[in-house]
Each structure stands twice: as C-alpha cells, then as structure tokens.
Short mmCIF file of C-alpha atoms and ligand atoms in Angstrom, two decimals:
data_model
loop_
_atom_site.label_atom_id
_atom_site.label_comp_id
_atom_site.label_asym_id
_atom_site.label_seq_id
_atom_site.Cartn_x
_atom_site.Cartn_y
_atom_site.Cartn_z
CA MET A 1 7.41 62.52 -27.12
CA PRO A 2 10.84 62.11 -28.41
CA LEU A 3 13.45 60.57 -26.36
CA LYS A 4 16.09 63.71 -26.68
CA SER A 5 13.21 66.44 -25.02
CA ILE A 6 12.40 63.71 -22.61
CA LEU A 7 16.26 63.19 -21.50
CA THR A 8 16.55 67.18 -21.97
CA ARG A 9 13.29 67.57 -19.68
CA ARG A 10 14.55 64.73 -17.26
CA SER A 11 18.04 65.91 -16.66
CA ARG A 12 16.86 69.25 -15.91
CA HIS A 13 14.38 67.74 -13.43
CA ILE A 14 17.52 65.53 -12.14
CA LEU A 15 19.53 68.64 -11.59
CA LEU A 16 17.12 70.50 -9.68
CA ALA A 17 16.18 67.68 -7.57
CA ILE A 18 19.51 66.75 -6.59
CA ALA A 19 20.03 70.37 -5.48
CA ALA A 20 16.53 70.34 -4.00
CA LEU A 21 17.63 66.99 -2.35
CA CYS A 22 21.12 68.54 -1.22
CA ILE A 23 19.04 71.42 0.33
CA THR A 24 16.30 69.19 1.80
CA VAL A 25 19.04 66.42 3.29
CA GLY A 26 20.97 68.94 4.84
CA LEU A 27 18.15 71.01 6.46
CA MET A 28 16.12 68.16 7.62
CA TRP A 29 17.98 64.64 7.56
CA GLN A 30 21.00 65.88 9.67
CA SER A 31 20.20 63.41 12.24
CA GLU A 32 19.20 60.53 9.82
CA PRO A 33 18.56 57.52 12.50
CA THR A 34 21.04 54.96 11.92
CA SER A 35 17.69 51.89 12.50
CA ALA A 36 15.49 51.73 10.61
CA VAL A 37 12.79 51.95 12.81
CA SER A 38 13.71 54.66 15.14
CA ILE A 39 11.00 57.27 14.33
CA PRO A 40 12.56 60.42 12.78
CA ILE A 41 11.97 63.15 15.71
CA GLN A 42 11.27 66.02 13.22
CA GLN A 43 8.82 68.55 13.78
CA VAL A 44 7.97 68.87 10.40
CA GLU A 45 4.41 68.53 8.77
CA LEU A 46 4.50 65.74 6.32
CA PRO A 47 6.06 67.49 2.84
CA ALA A 48 3.77 69.42 0.79
CA ASP A 49 2.90 71.31 4.23
CA GLN A 50 5.74 73.52 4.01
CA SER A 51 4.81 76.84 2.24
CA ALA A 52 8.10 77.00 0.44
CA ASP A 53 8.78 78.49 -2.49
CA ASN A 54 7.30 76.87 -5.65
CA THR A 55 10.69 77.33 -8.27
CA ALA A 56 10.87 73.43 -9.03
CA PRO A 57 9.26 72.42 -12.03
CA PRO A 58 6.05 69.93 -11.64
CA ALA A 59 5.94 66.66 -11.02
CA PRO A 60 6.38 64.48 -14.68
CA ASP A 61 3.67 62.25 -15.10
CA ALA A 62 4.54 59.18 -13.61
CA ALA A 63 3.64 57.13 -16.89
CA GLU A 64 6.14 59.61 -18.80
CA ASP A 65 8.32 58.99 -16.34
CA ALA A 66 8.45 55.41 -16.46
CA LYS A 67 8.32 55.67 -19.89
CA ALA A 68 11.32 57.87 -20.07
CA ALA A 69 12.98 55.30 -17.41
CA ALA A 70 12.65 52.00 -19.82
CA ASP A 71 13.81 54.09 -22.58
CA ALA A 72 16.73 55.09 -20.75
CA SER A 73 17.18 51.39 -19.82
CA THR A 74 17.30 50.04 -23.66
CA LYS A 75 19.10 52.86 -25.10
CA ASP A 76 23.02 53.93 -23.34
CA THR A 77 22.89 57.50 -23.70
CA GLU A 78 25.53 60.25 -23.00
CA ASN A 79 23.26 61.37 -19.99
CA SER A 80 24.29 61.19 -16.29
CA ALA A 81 24.70 58.12 -14.17
CA LEU A 82 21.10 58.57 -12.89
CA SER A 83 19.63 57.72 -16.45
CA ARG A 84 22.14 55.16 -17.28
CA ALA A 85 19.79 52.40 -15.36
CA THR A 86 20.57 49.18 -17.27
CA GLU A 87 17.84 46.37 -17.38
CA PRO A 88 16.06 46.90 -13.93
CA HIS A 89 16.15 43.32 -12.05
CA PRO A 90 12.53 42.51 -9.87
CA VAL A 91 13.30 40.39 -6.73
CA ALA A 92 9.97 38.87 -5.56
CA TYR A 93 9.60 38.16 -1.93
CA GLU A 94 6.65 36.62 -0.41
CA ILE A 95 5.96 37.68 3.38
CA GLN A 96 6.54 34.70 6.28
CA SER A 97 4.75 34.58 9.48
CA GLY A 98 7.73 36.36 12.05
CA ASP A 99 8.86 38.77 9.61
CA THR A 100 9.39 42.37 9.93
CA LEU A 101 9.71 45.39 7.15
CA SER A 102 13.08 46.36 8.42
CA GLU A 103 14.08 42.83 8.27
CA ILE A 104 13.38 42.21 4.60
CA PHE A 105 14.75 45.08 3.69
CA GLU A 106 17.81 44.67 5.01
CA ASP A 107 18.17 41.10 3.86
CA HIS A 108 17.84 42.58 0.04
CA GLY A 109 20.33 45.23 1.10
CA ILE A 110 17.92 47.95 1.17
CA SER A 111 18.73 50.69 3.76
CA ALA A 112 16.77 52.08 6.59
CA ASN A 113 17.00 55.18 4.78
CA THR A 114 14.95 54.37 2.06
CA LEU A 115 12.53 52.16 4.31
CA HIS A 116 12.15 55.48 5.90
CA LYS A 117 11.21 57.07 2.47
CA LEU A 118 8.65 54.38 1.86
CA LEU A 119 6.42 54.70 5.09
CA GLU A 120 6.54 58.30 4.43
CA ALA A 121 5.35 57.69 0.81
CA ASP A 122 2.19 55.48 2.48
CA ALA A 123 1.30 58.04 5.11
CA GLU A 124 -1.29 59.13 3.24
CA PHE A 125 -2.23 55.70 1.54
CA LEU A 126 -1.58 53.07 4.57
CA SER A 127 -1.20 50.49 1.78
CA LEU A 128 1.83 48.70 3.71
CA GLU A 129 -0.26 48.24 6.50
CA THR A 130 -2.43 45.62 4.57
CA ILE A 131 0.85 43.20 4.68
CA GLN A 132 0.42 40.11 6.20
CA PRO A 133 2.00 36.62 5.38
CA GLY A 134 1.47 35.59 2.40
CA THR A 135 1.85 39.11 0.51
CA THR A 136 4.01 39.24 -1.78
CA LEU A 137 6.58 42.38 -2.16
CA THR A 138 8.15 42.95 -5.83
CA PHE A 139 11.46 44.82 -5.09
CA THR A 140 13.30 46.25 -8.62
CA PHE A 141 16.62 47.18 -8.02
CA ASP A 142 18.95 49.24 -10.82
CA GLU A 143 22.30 48.48 -11.82
CA LYS A 144 23.72 49.77 -8.79
CA ASN A 145 21.38 47.56 -6.69
CA GLN A 146 19.30 50.89 -5.56
CA LEU A 147 15.79 50.16 -4.86
CA GLN A 148 13.83 51.54 -7.99
CA LYS A 149 10.22 50.52 -7.32
CA LEU A 150 8.49 48.63 -4.76
CA ASP A 151 4.99 46.53 -5.89
CA LEU A 152 2.71 45.45 -3.07
CA GLN A 153 0.34 42.92 -3.97
CA MET A 154 -2.80 43.88 -1.70
CA ASP A 155 -4.95 41.64 -3.27
CA VAL A 156 -5.79 39.86 -6.49
CA ALA A 157 -7.02 42.95 -7.60
CA ARG A 158 -5.07 45.78 -6.32
CA THR A 159 -1.15 46.73 -6.40
CA ALA A 160 0.77 49.56 -4.74
CA SER A 161 3.58 50.47 -6.57
CA TYR A 162 6.13 53.02 -4.89
CA SER A 163 8.72 54.62 -7.67
CA ARG A 164 11.54 56.06 -6.56
CA THR A 165 11.39 59.97 -7.80
CA GLU A 166 14.28 62.02 -8.41
CA ASP A 167 14.46 63.66 -4.93
CA GLY A 168 15.08 60.03 -3.65
CA GLY A 169 11.68 59.96 -1.95
CA PHE A 170 9.11 57.76 -3.24
CA GLU A 171 5.74 58.05 -5.19
CA HIS A 172 2.57 55.91 -4.34
CA GLU A 173 0.36 54.42 -7.11
CA GLU A 174 -2.19 52.23 -6.77
CA ILE A 175 -3.33 49.89 -9.85
CA THR A 176 -6.62 48.49 -9.85
CA LYS A 177 -7.88 45.85 -12.29
CA PRO A 178 -11.50 46.12 -13.43
CA LEU A 179 -13.96 44.74 -11.25
CA HIS A 180 -17.54 43.42 -10.62
CA TRP A 181 -19.55 41.84 -7.86
CA GLU A 182 -21.24 38.60 -7.91
CA SER A 183 -23.56 37.50 -4.83
CA ASN A 184 -24.85 34.35 -3.47
CA ARG A 185 -27.31 33.55 -0.76
CA VAL A 186 -26.60 32.34 2.78
CA SER A 187 -29.58 30.85 4.53
CA GLY A 188 -29.88 29.56 8.00
CA ASP A 189 -32.44 29.73 10.96
CA ILE A 190 -31.51 30.32 14.47
CA HIS A 191 -30.78 28.02 16.59
CA GLY A 192 -28.83 29.61 20.02
CA SER A 193 -27.43 33.33 19.21
CA PHE A 194 -27.62 35.06 16.35
CA TYR A 195 -23.74 34.80 16.25
CA ALA A 196 -23.04 31.11 16.10
CA SER A 197 -25.94 30.52 13.57
CA GLY A 198 -24.56 33.17 11.52
CA LEU A 199 -21.18 31.45 11.15
CA LYS A 200 -23.09 28.23 10.94
CA ALA A 201 -24.74 29.24 7.87
CA GLY A 202 -21.43 30.35 6.30
CA LEU A 203 -21.56 34.03 7.41
CA ASP A 204 -18.28 35.57 8.81
CA LYS A 205 -18.20 37.25 11.95
CA ALA A 206 -17.64 40.78 10.28
CA GLN A 207 -20.79 39.70 8.21
CA VAL A 208 -22.62 38.92 11.21
CA ALA A 209 -22.26 42.04 13.06
CA LYS A 210 -22.88 43.88 9.78
CA VAL A 211 -26.10 42.12 9.39
CA SER A 212 -27.04 42.78 13.67
CA GLN A 213 -26.11 46.37 12.98
CA LEU A 214 -28.21 46.60 9.85
CA LEU A 215 -31.77 45.57 11.76
CA LYS A 216 -30.42 46.37 15.45
CA SER A 217 -33.29 49.66 15.10
CA LYS A 218 -35.90 47.18 14.29
CA LEU A 219 -35.22 44.30 16.65
CA ASN A 220 -32.70 43.30 19.65
CA PHE A 221 -30.88 39.97 18.62
CA ARG A 222 -30.03 39.12 22.16
CA ARG A 223 -34.08 39.13 23.57
CA ASP A 224 -36.04 39.21 20.31
CA LEU A 225 -34.82 35.94 18.21
CA ARG A 226 -36.25 32.57 19.21
CA ALA A 227 -35.12 28.93 18.00
CA GLY A 228 -36.92 28.30 14.27
CA ASP A 229 -36.70 32.05 13.43
CA THR A 230 -34.87 32.07 9.84
CA PHE A 231 -33.16 35.09 8.08
CA SER A 232 -31.32 34.71 4.43
CA VAL A 233 -28.61 37.17 3.44
CA ILE A 234 -27.33 38.15 0.10
CA VAL A 235 -23.48 38.50 0.18
CA GLY A 236 -22.05 40.41 -2.62
CA HIS A 237 -18.35 39.17 -3.44
CA GLU A 238 -16.00 41.18 -5.33
CA HIS A 239 -14.44 39.72 -8.60
CA THR A 240 -11.43 40.61 -10.75
CA ASP A 241 -12.26 38.73 -14.61
CA SER A 242 -10.83 35.90 -12.88
CA GLN A 243 -11.28 35.63 -9.13
CA ALA A 244 -12.66 36.80 -6.01
CA THR A 245 -10.83 39.50 -4.35
CA GLY A 246 -12.09 38.41 -0.70
CA ASN A 247 -13.75 41.47 -0.54
CA THR A 248 -17.65 41.26 0.27
CA ARG A 249 -20.53 43.81 1.15
CA ILE A 250 -23.92 42.73 2.29
CA GLU A 251 -26.71 43.55 -0.44
CA ALA A 252 -29.54 42.12 0.91
CA ILE A 253 -31.38 40.56 4.30
CA GLU A 254 -34.44 39.13 5.24
CA LEU A 255 -35.02 38.21 8.80
CA HIS A 256 -38.45 36.26 9.95
CA ARG A 257 -38.89 36.35 13.54
CA GLY A 258 -42.02 34.99 14.21
CA SER A 259 -44.59 36.55 11.94
CA ARG A 260 -42.81 39.64 11.22
CA ILE A 261 -40.04 40.09 8.41
CA TYR A 262 -37.15 42.44 8.70
CA TYR A 263 -35.38 43.62 5.50
CA ALA A 264 -32.23 46.00 4.56
CA PHE A 265 -31.15 46.73 1.21
CA LEU A 266 -27.94 47.85 0.08
CA TYR A 267 -28.95 50.66 -2.88
CA SER A 268 -26.71 52.70 -5.37
CA ASP A 269 -26.24 55.58 -2.78
CA GLY A 270 -24.30 53.07 -0.28
CA ASN A 271 -26.61 53.42 2.53
CA TYR A 272 -29.09 50.91 3.67
CA TYR A 273 -33.00 50.95 3.26
CA ASP A 274 -35.99 48.60 4.31
CA GLU A 275 -38.72 47.51 2.01
CA THR A 276 -40.05 50.63 1.91
CA GLY A 277 -37.28 52.69 1.35
CA ASP A 278 -36.84 53.95 4.57
CA SER A 279 -33.07 54.06 5.69
CA VAL A 280 -32.26 51.56 8.13
CA THR A 281 -28.95 53.28 9.35
CA PRO A 282 -28.74 56.69 10.71
CA ALA A 283 -27.36 59.17 8.22
CA PHE A 284 -23.40 59.81 8.82
CA LEU A 285 -22.00 62.79 11.02
CA ARG A 286 -20.01 65.26 9.07
CA TRP A 287 -17.43 65.95 11.98
CA PRO A 288 -16.03 63.17 13.70
CA THR A 289 -15.58 66.00 17.00
CA LYS A 290 -18.36 67.71 18.97
CA ARG A 291 -16.69 70.81 18.19
CA HIS A 292 -16.22 72.26 14.74
CA TYR A 293 -12.46 72.81 14.83
CA ARG A 294 -10.38 75.26 12.60
CA VAL A 295 -9.32 72.94 9.38
CA THR A 296 -5.60 73.34 9.68
CA SER A 297 -4.67 71.85 6.64
CA PRO A 298 -7.48 71.18 3.42
CA PHE A 299 -8.19 67.55 1.48
CA ASN A 300 -5.96 68.09 -1.65
CA PRO A 301 -5.47 64.61 -3.27
CA LYS A 302 -3.35 66.31 -5.88
CA ARG A 303 -1.39 68.33 -3.96
CA LEU A 304 2.23 68.73 -5.08
CA HIS A 305 5.36 69.08 -3.02
CA PRO A 306 6.69 72.36 -3.22
CA ILE A 307 10.26 71.63 -3.72
CA THR A 308 10.46 68.38 -5.36
CA GLY A 309 6.95 68.80 -7.53
CA ARG A 310 6.64 65.05 -6.43
CA ARG A 311 2.75 64.34 -5.92
CA ALA A 312 2.40 64.48 -1.95
CA PRO A 313 -1.50 64.03 -1.78
CA HIS A 314 -3.22 65.06 1.22
CA ASN A 315 -6.28 62.30 1.28
CA GLY A 316 -7.93 63.75 4.27
CA VAL A 317 -8.54 67.29 6.33
CA ASP A 318 -6.46 68.47 9.94
CA LEU A 319 -8.87 69.12 12.30
CA GLY A 320 -6.84 71.58 14.92
CA ALA A 321 -8.09 69.61 17.68
CA PRO A 322 -5.86 69.58 21.06
CA SER A 323 -4.51 66.46 22.29
CA GLY A 324 -7.04 64.33 24.24
CA THR A 325 -10.11 65.42 22.22
CA PRO A 326 -12.87 62.88 22.05
CA VAL A 327 -12.75 61.40 18.36
CA MET A 328 -15.82 59.80 17.20
CA SER A 329 -17.02 57.27 13.99
CA THR A 330 -18.89 59.17 12.02
CA GLY A 331 -21.11 55.99 10.95
CA ASP A 332 -22.16 52.88 12.47
CA GLY A 333 -19.63 50.48 11.46
CA ILE A 334 -16.98 47.64 11.93
CA VAL A 335 -13.33 48.43 12.74
CA SER A 336 -11.50 47.02 10.05
CA ARG A 337 -7.66 48.15 10.90
CA ILE A 338 -5.92 49.74 13.90
CA GLY A 339 -2.14 50.72 13.56
CA ASN A 340 0.75 52.85 14.77
CA HIS A 341 2.64 54.24 11.48
CA PRO A 342 6.14 56.25 11.74
CA TYR A 343 4.10 59.26 9.71
CA ALA A 344 0.80 58.33 10.24
CA GLY A 345 0.93 57.95 13.99
CA LYS A 346 -1.58 56.11 15.87
CA TYR A 347 -4.66 55.28 13.64
CA VAL A 348 -8.12 53.97 13.06
CA GLU A 349 -10.47 52.57 9.89
CA ILE A 350 -13.76 51.79 10.10
CA GLU A 351 -15.69 50.30 7.32
CA HIS A 352 -19.29 51.69 6.98
CA SER A 353 -20.31 49.14 4.48
CA GLY A 354 -18.53 48.16 1.10
CA THR A 355 -19.33 51.75 0.02
CA TYR A 356 -18.13 54.03 2.78
CA LYS A 357 -15.06 53.74 5.37
CA THR A 358 -13.33 56.60 7.48
CA ARG A 359 -9.75 56.56 8.94
CA TYR A 360 -8.60 58.79 11.91
CA LEU A 361 -4.63 59.48 12.47
CA HIS A 362 -2.16 61.04 14.78
CA LEU A 363 -3.96 59.33 17.67
CA SER A 364 -2.77 59.33 21.23
CA LYS A 365 -5.19 56.59 22.47
CA ILE A 366 -7.07 54.63 20.46
CA LEU A 367 -10.14 52.87 22.29
CA VAL A 368 -11.71 50.39 20.09
CA ARG A 369 -10.05 46.96 18.92
CA ARG A 370 -10.35 45.56 15.61
CA GLY A 371 -13.05 43.63 14.69
CA GLU A 372 -15.63 45.85 17.25
CA ALA A 373 -18.72 46.83 16.02
CA VAL A 374 -19.02 50.71 16.54
CA LYS A 375 -22.02 53.20 16.52
CA ARG A 376 -22.64 56.47 14.98
CA GLY A 377 -20.88 59.31 17.17
CA GLU A 378 -19.63 56.93 19.10
CA LYS A 379 -15.86 57.73 21.10
CA ILE A 380 -13.52 55.85 18.88
CA ALA A 381 -10.12 57.66 20.13
CA LEU A 382 -8.48 60.04 21.43
CA SER A 383 -7.13 62.78 19.09
CA GLY A 384 -3.19 63.56 19.62
CA ALA A 385 -0.11 64.08 18.09
CA THR A 386 1.84 60.78 17.06
CA GLY A 387 3.55 60.11 13.69
CA ARG A 388 4.62 62.97 12.06
CA VAL A 389 3.35 66.25 12.70
CA THR A 390 3.81 69.74 13.67
CA GLY A 391 1.32 69.54 16.58
CA PRO A 392 -1.71 68.11 17.87
CA HIS A 393 -4.17 67.93 15.21
CA LEU A 394 -6.76 65.18 13.86
CA HIS A 395 -6.25 64.05 10.39
CA PHE A 396 -9.65 62.64 9.06
CA GLU A 397 -10.38 61.03 5.95
CA LEU A 398 -13.39 59.53 4.02
CA HIS A 399 -12.99 56.98 1.26
CA VAL A 400 -16.04 56.10 -0.98
CA ARG A 401 -15.57 53.20 -3.11
CA HIS A 402 -11.85 52.96 -2.01
CA HIS A 403 -11.33 56.57 -3.11
CA PRO A 404 -10.33 59.41 -0.89
CA VAL A 405 -12.93 62.34 -0.71
CA ASN A 406 -13.23 65.65 0.75
CA PRO A 407 -14.87 64.81 4.32
CA LEU A 408 -16.51 67.96 4.79
CA THR A 409 -17.89 68.43 1.74
CA ALA A 410 -18.67 65.17 0.06
CA LYS A 411 -22.17 63.90 -0.64
CA ILE A 412 -22.69 61.73 2.29
CA PRO A 413 -26.39 59.76 3.17
CA THR A 414 -28.08 62.14 5.32
CA SER A 415 -31.23 61.31 3.84
CA ALA A 416 -33.63 59.34 6.35
CA ARG A 417 -35.36 58.07 3.11
CA VAL A 418 -34.83 57.07 -0.68
CA PRO A 419 -35.81 60.36 -2.39
CA ALA A 420 -39.06 60.50 -3.57
CA ASP A 421 -38.12 60.50 -7.55
CA ARG A 422 -35.81 57.49 -7.13
CA ILE A 423 -38.57 55.70 -4.79
CA ALA A 424 -39.36 53.81 -8.38
CA ALA A 425 -36.18 52.92 -9.63
CA PHE A 426 -35.23 51.69 -5.75
CA ARG A 427 -38.45 49.23 -6.00
CA GLN A 428 -37.48 48.02 -9.38
CA HIS A 429 -33.58 47.30 -7.65
CA ILE A 430 -35.01 45.30 -4.76
CA ARG A 431 -37.94 43.34 -7.01
CA PRO A 432 -35.12 40.69 -7.86
CA LEU A 433 -33.68 40.55 -4.53
CA LEU A 434 -36.58 39.61 -2.68
CA ALA A 435 -37.07 36.88 -4.99
CA ARG A 436 -33.69 35.45 -4.13
CA LEU A 437 -33.99 36.11 -0.54
CA ASN A 438 -37.69 34.27 -0.04
CA VAL A 439 -36.74 31.69 2.60
CA PRO A 440 -39.34 28.77 2.68
CA SER A 441 -41.00 29.13 6.00
CA HIS A 442 -40.37 25.49 6.47
CA LEU A 443 -36.50 25.62 6.89
CA PRO A 444 -34.17 24.26 8.57
CA ALA A 445 -32.17 26.08 5.42
CA LYS A 446 -29.12 24.66 4.80
CA ALA A 447 -26.19 27.78 3.42
CA SER A 448 -26.83 27.94 0.45
CA GLY A 449 -24.76 28.81 -2.71
CA ASN A 450 -21.28 29.59 -1.87
CA PRO A 451 -20.31 30.58 1.40
CA GLN A 452 -16.65 31.84 1.45
CA GLY A 453 -17.41 33.23 4.96
CA ASP A 454 -14.31 32.46 6.20
CA ASN A 455 -11.68 34.50 4.34
CA GLY A 456 -13.33 37.88 4.61
CA PRO A 457 -10.63 40.39 4.45
CA THR A 458 -12.37 41.95 7.85
CA GLN A 459 -12.20 38.95 9.79
CA ALA A 460 -12.13 40.11 13.37
CA ASN A 461 -9.14 40.11 15.21
CA ASN A 462 -9.00 40.84 19.02
CA SER A 463 -5.29 40.72 19.52
CA ASP A 464 -4.55 44.69 20.18
CA TRP A 465 -2.01 44.88 17.36
CA THR A 466 -1.01 48.27 18.84
CA GLN A 467 0.34 47.23 22.19
CA GLN A 468 2.14 44.58 20.37
CA CYS A 469 3.78 46.87 17.91
CA LEU A 470 4.54 50.10 19.13
CA ARG A 471 7.73 50.25 16.58
CA PRO A 472 6.70 50.29 12.82
CA GLY A 473 8.86 48.38 10.60
CA GLN A 474 9.97 45.84 13.15
CA CYS A 475 6.08 44.97 13.62
CA ARG A 476 6.20 40.88 13.17
CA PHE A 477 3.75 39.36 10.87
CA ASN A 478 1.39 36.64 12.18
ZN1 LIG B 1 -3.34 65.21 7.64
#
C-alpha cells in the first residue's frame, strides 16, 4: 500500500480517534484515579458492550498499522505530531522478586492511567497475570517518551504484545512460535503414597495430581496401591524449534496394581481413553451453573469497539447469574490460576488436560486454591460482580489448545467412547505408546528419560494469592 494513502487514512483515524477520545475521556474518566492501583469506580461494562453508534472507522489492521508506524518513523512527514514519532526505543526490564507493576511503571515514567489502559486491554486475556520474577517486559517509547508498545515474554514460545491505539488504549496480540511436542517416559514403583512415589520418579505435583485424577474412576489411590506396584507415564513437553516452553501434558499412563493393569491415553480429541477406547474421564458439562442463565453478552472474538474500532474481543459468554450463584468446574481438572484483576475481577482458571482450559470471571468468592484438583460439577466459586461490570454476571470461557472458543456451542468431549469410525485409528495411535510404556515386571525402575518435573508451569502453590493481593498492579511478584 502506498505510504500516502496509509497516512491519509491514518490521519483520518487520528482525527476521529481524538474526537472520540475527548468525548470518551470527558464522559468516562472524569474521576481518573491518581493512583495506579485504585480500581476505577465505574459502572460501565467493557467497551464494546456499549451500543453506541457505529460511525467510527474499522480498526486498522495491526500489521498494517505497525508498518505505517515504522514508515512514519523513518520518513519524516508533513503529518501531525502523533505520527512523527522518531526511532522508537525499547527498554527491557526483568521482573525482580518483590516488584509490583505500579512501581515498575512509575520507575519507567509511565502514568498510572496507562497502566490502567493496559490492564483493561488485558482483561480478556489475563496475560499480565502470568508475570513472575524472571519475566521480561519490553517497553517501547516514542520520542516523547510515551509508551507505544509493551511486550511480555510469557514463555520461550509466547509473547503478548500490547500496542497503543490512536484512541490511547491498547490492543492485545499474542505471538506464538511454531510448536511441537516431545515426550519422555517416567517410571517408578510404589513406596509409600503414589504422591511421594510419583515425585520421586520425576513427575511434578500437577502431573501426579493429573495421573491420580485420570485413573481414579478405576482405583482408589489411597487404599488400593501396594508397595511394589509400578507405573509408567509418558510426559509430553512442548517445544519450539530450539527449546522447551515448560508446558507439559500427560500422554499415556500404565499402572500395574497387583496383576491388573490400568491405562489412560490422550487422544487427538483432547480426551483420555483406556486401552479399549472407553473414556476414563467424565464428559464436560456445557454450563458452569445448575440453571441455564440468560446470555447477557455472547462470545465474540472479533468484537470491535463501536467508537474506536479497536479490537475488543469478548472471549467468553456472560451469563446473567445473580451474585452468590454457585459456579461449577465444567470438567475434571487442576486449578491453574486464581487472581483478582481490576477489570476481570476475582477469577479462577482450570486446566483440564493439555487441551482444555476454562475460566470463570467476576466472582464474589473463590472456593479453591491454586494446584487443587477439582471434579466435574464441583463448586469452585460463587458468582459476583467484581472487576469492571455493569452488574452481577458470570463470564465463562473455554479454551481449546490455547484459543478461546464459544463454550456454549464448541465441540467438547461428550462421548463416553471413541466413536466407532475412529476406533481403528485410535488403536493405531496407542500401539507405539503401549510399547513405550511397557514396564518390566521386575522393577524397581529408575526414572527414565529426562524428568523435567520440577519446572512444570502448573506447579501447585497453595498460598492464597487473592488474600495477599487485593489491589491489582500492587501485587508483589514472589
Ligand atoms: Zn464477559
């Protein structure tokens, strides 16, 4: 696209955006908080829920926008000061133990308002919630030292990028490197509890919990296991071209209990089955509440802000549940995150396997702890109206392989068996796994392969983070 037309379109966007911004700021941010952490007391639902007129231009394509910015930065133009930004200069900062976002932003001369805008843009993604000591933030400033872009390295494969939009907000984008899975076998024998034996063999806490969960419909781990019983687990490790991301999944399990053998295999549909193709986990629930509440805002990943045209996706469904409604986990899983966010409110995230994840936002009370195993249908929280909401509701998300999908219509594992037309393919899938699992009966086996158990991403951490950190932005990273 010729530079001139970009600039012309761009300057139109700028003028419209400035006008929209003036109105928006005037109306919405009259009482702009002076502290980075006070949560705006504002009874307005997240932007695109507003049904304002739709006269603004569509959101410029992000890549195009970046290109325009790059062009503008190298060729000085007759255009407004906004696009006259010269060489953007990135500043990297590695999170230290004891840091807070508020302090980091202040140290970099970034306003509390900007931090709020970022948190707002992050409400549907919660990427900033993954920050911990060692995480690198890269700030890119323009010539006026205004923050243009924030890059957050979530793991070696994923970067969350927040780019300033013309209306002064931020747009979130996740950049993922190509990924593949590599696996290793972890074997051991039972001495004491399965928990202790699993850790000793090289599984991490979350993996031990997952193995127990996958086989618990078949045997009681506390009562049934005996010294000398053996197990073998194939653990998948997510990799980029060059290194492991730290994400893991259980791909296959074999457990010898006396003369009996129990199996579980992860199949391509994300569900786990035994060697005959019967599901080992119950199907997912469609709804996270007993009653089916009215959908007050539908799933819409392509939602555009009606005024700014900025992408403001709605990554879940809003269910009109009154405050205090019991919220159930829709599947068996491990609580991977809990938190309190100025826009998302109190939230719970549950990992169901390497494939499925659910999130529950705006809760009034969280009833589970990080690292805890939960069952399908188990009460995990009470719904509420925390964060930035117009009124009480439950925001419910379902992610399949890291992508949000419509939880009310997505294909989820509901079948109790591998479908008949896929059973041959399933048998073929498990044949090499069975060969790898096969634990010689004369164990004691030592952990084989390369147990990377200690640095798994979903390590159980029983401290109740929400109790320690009620003010987002001021949570200390430990
Ligand atoms: Zn919502």
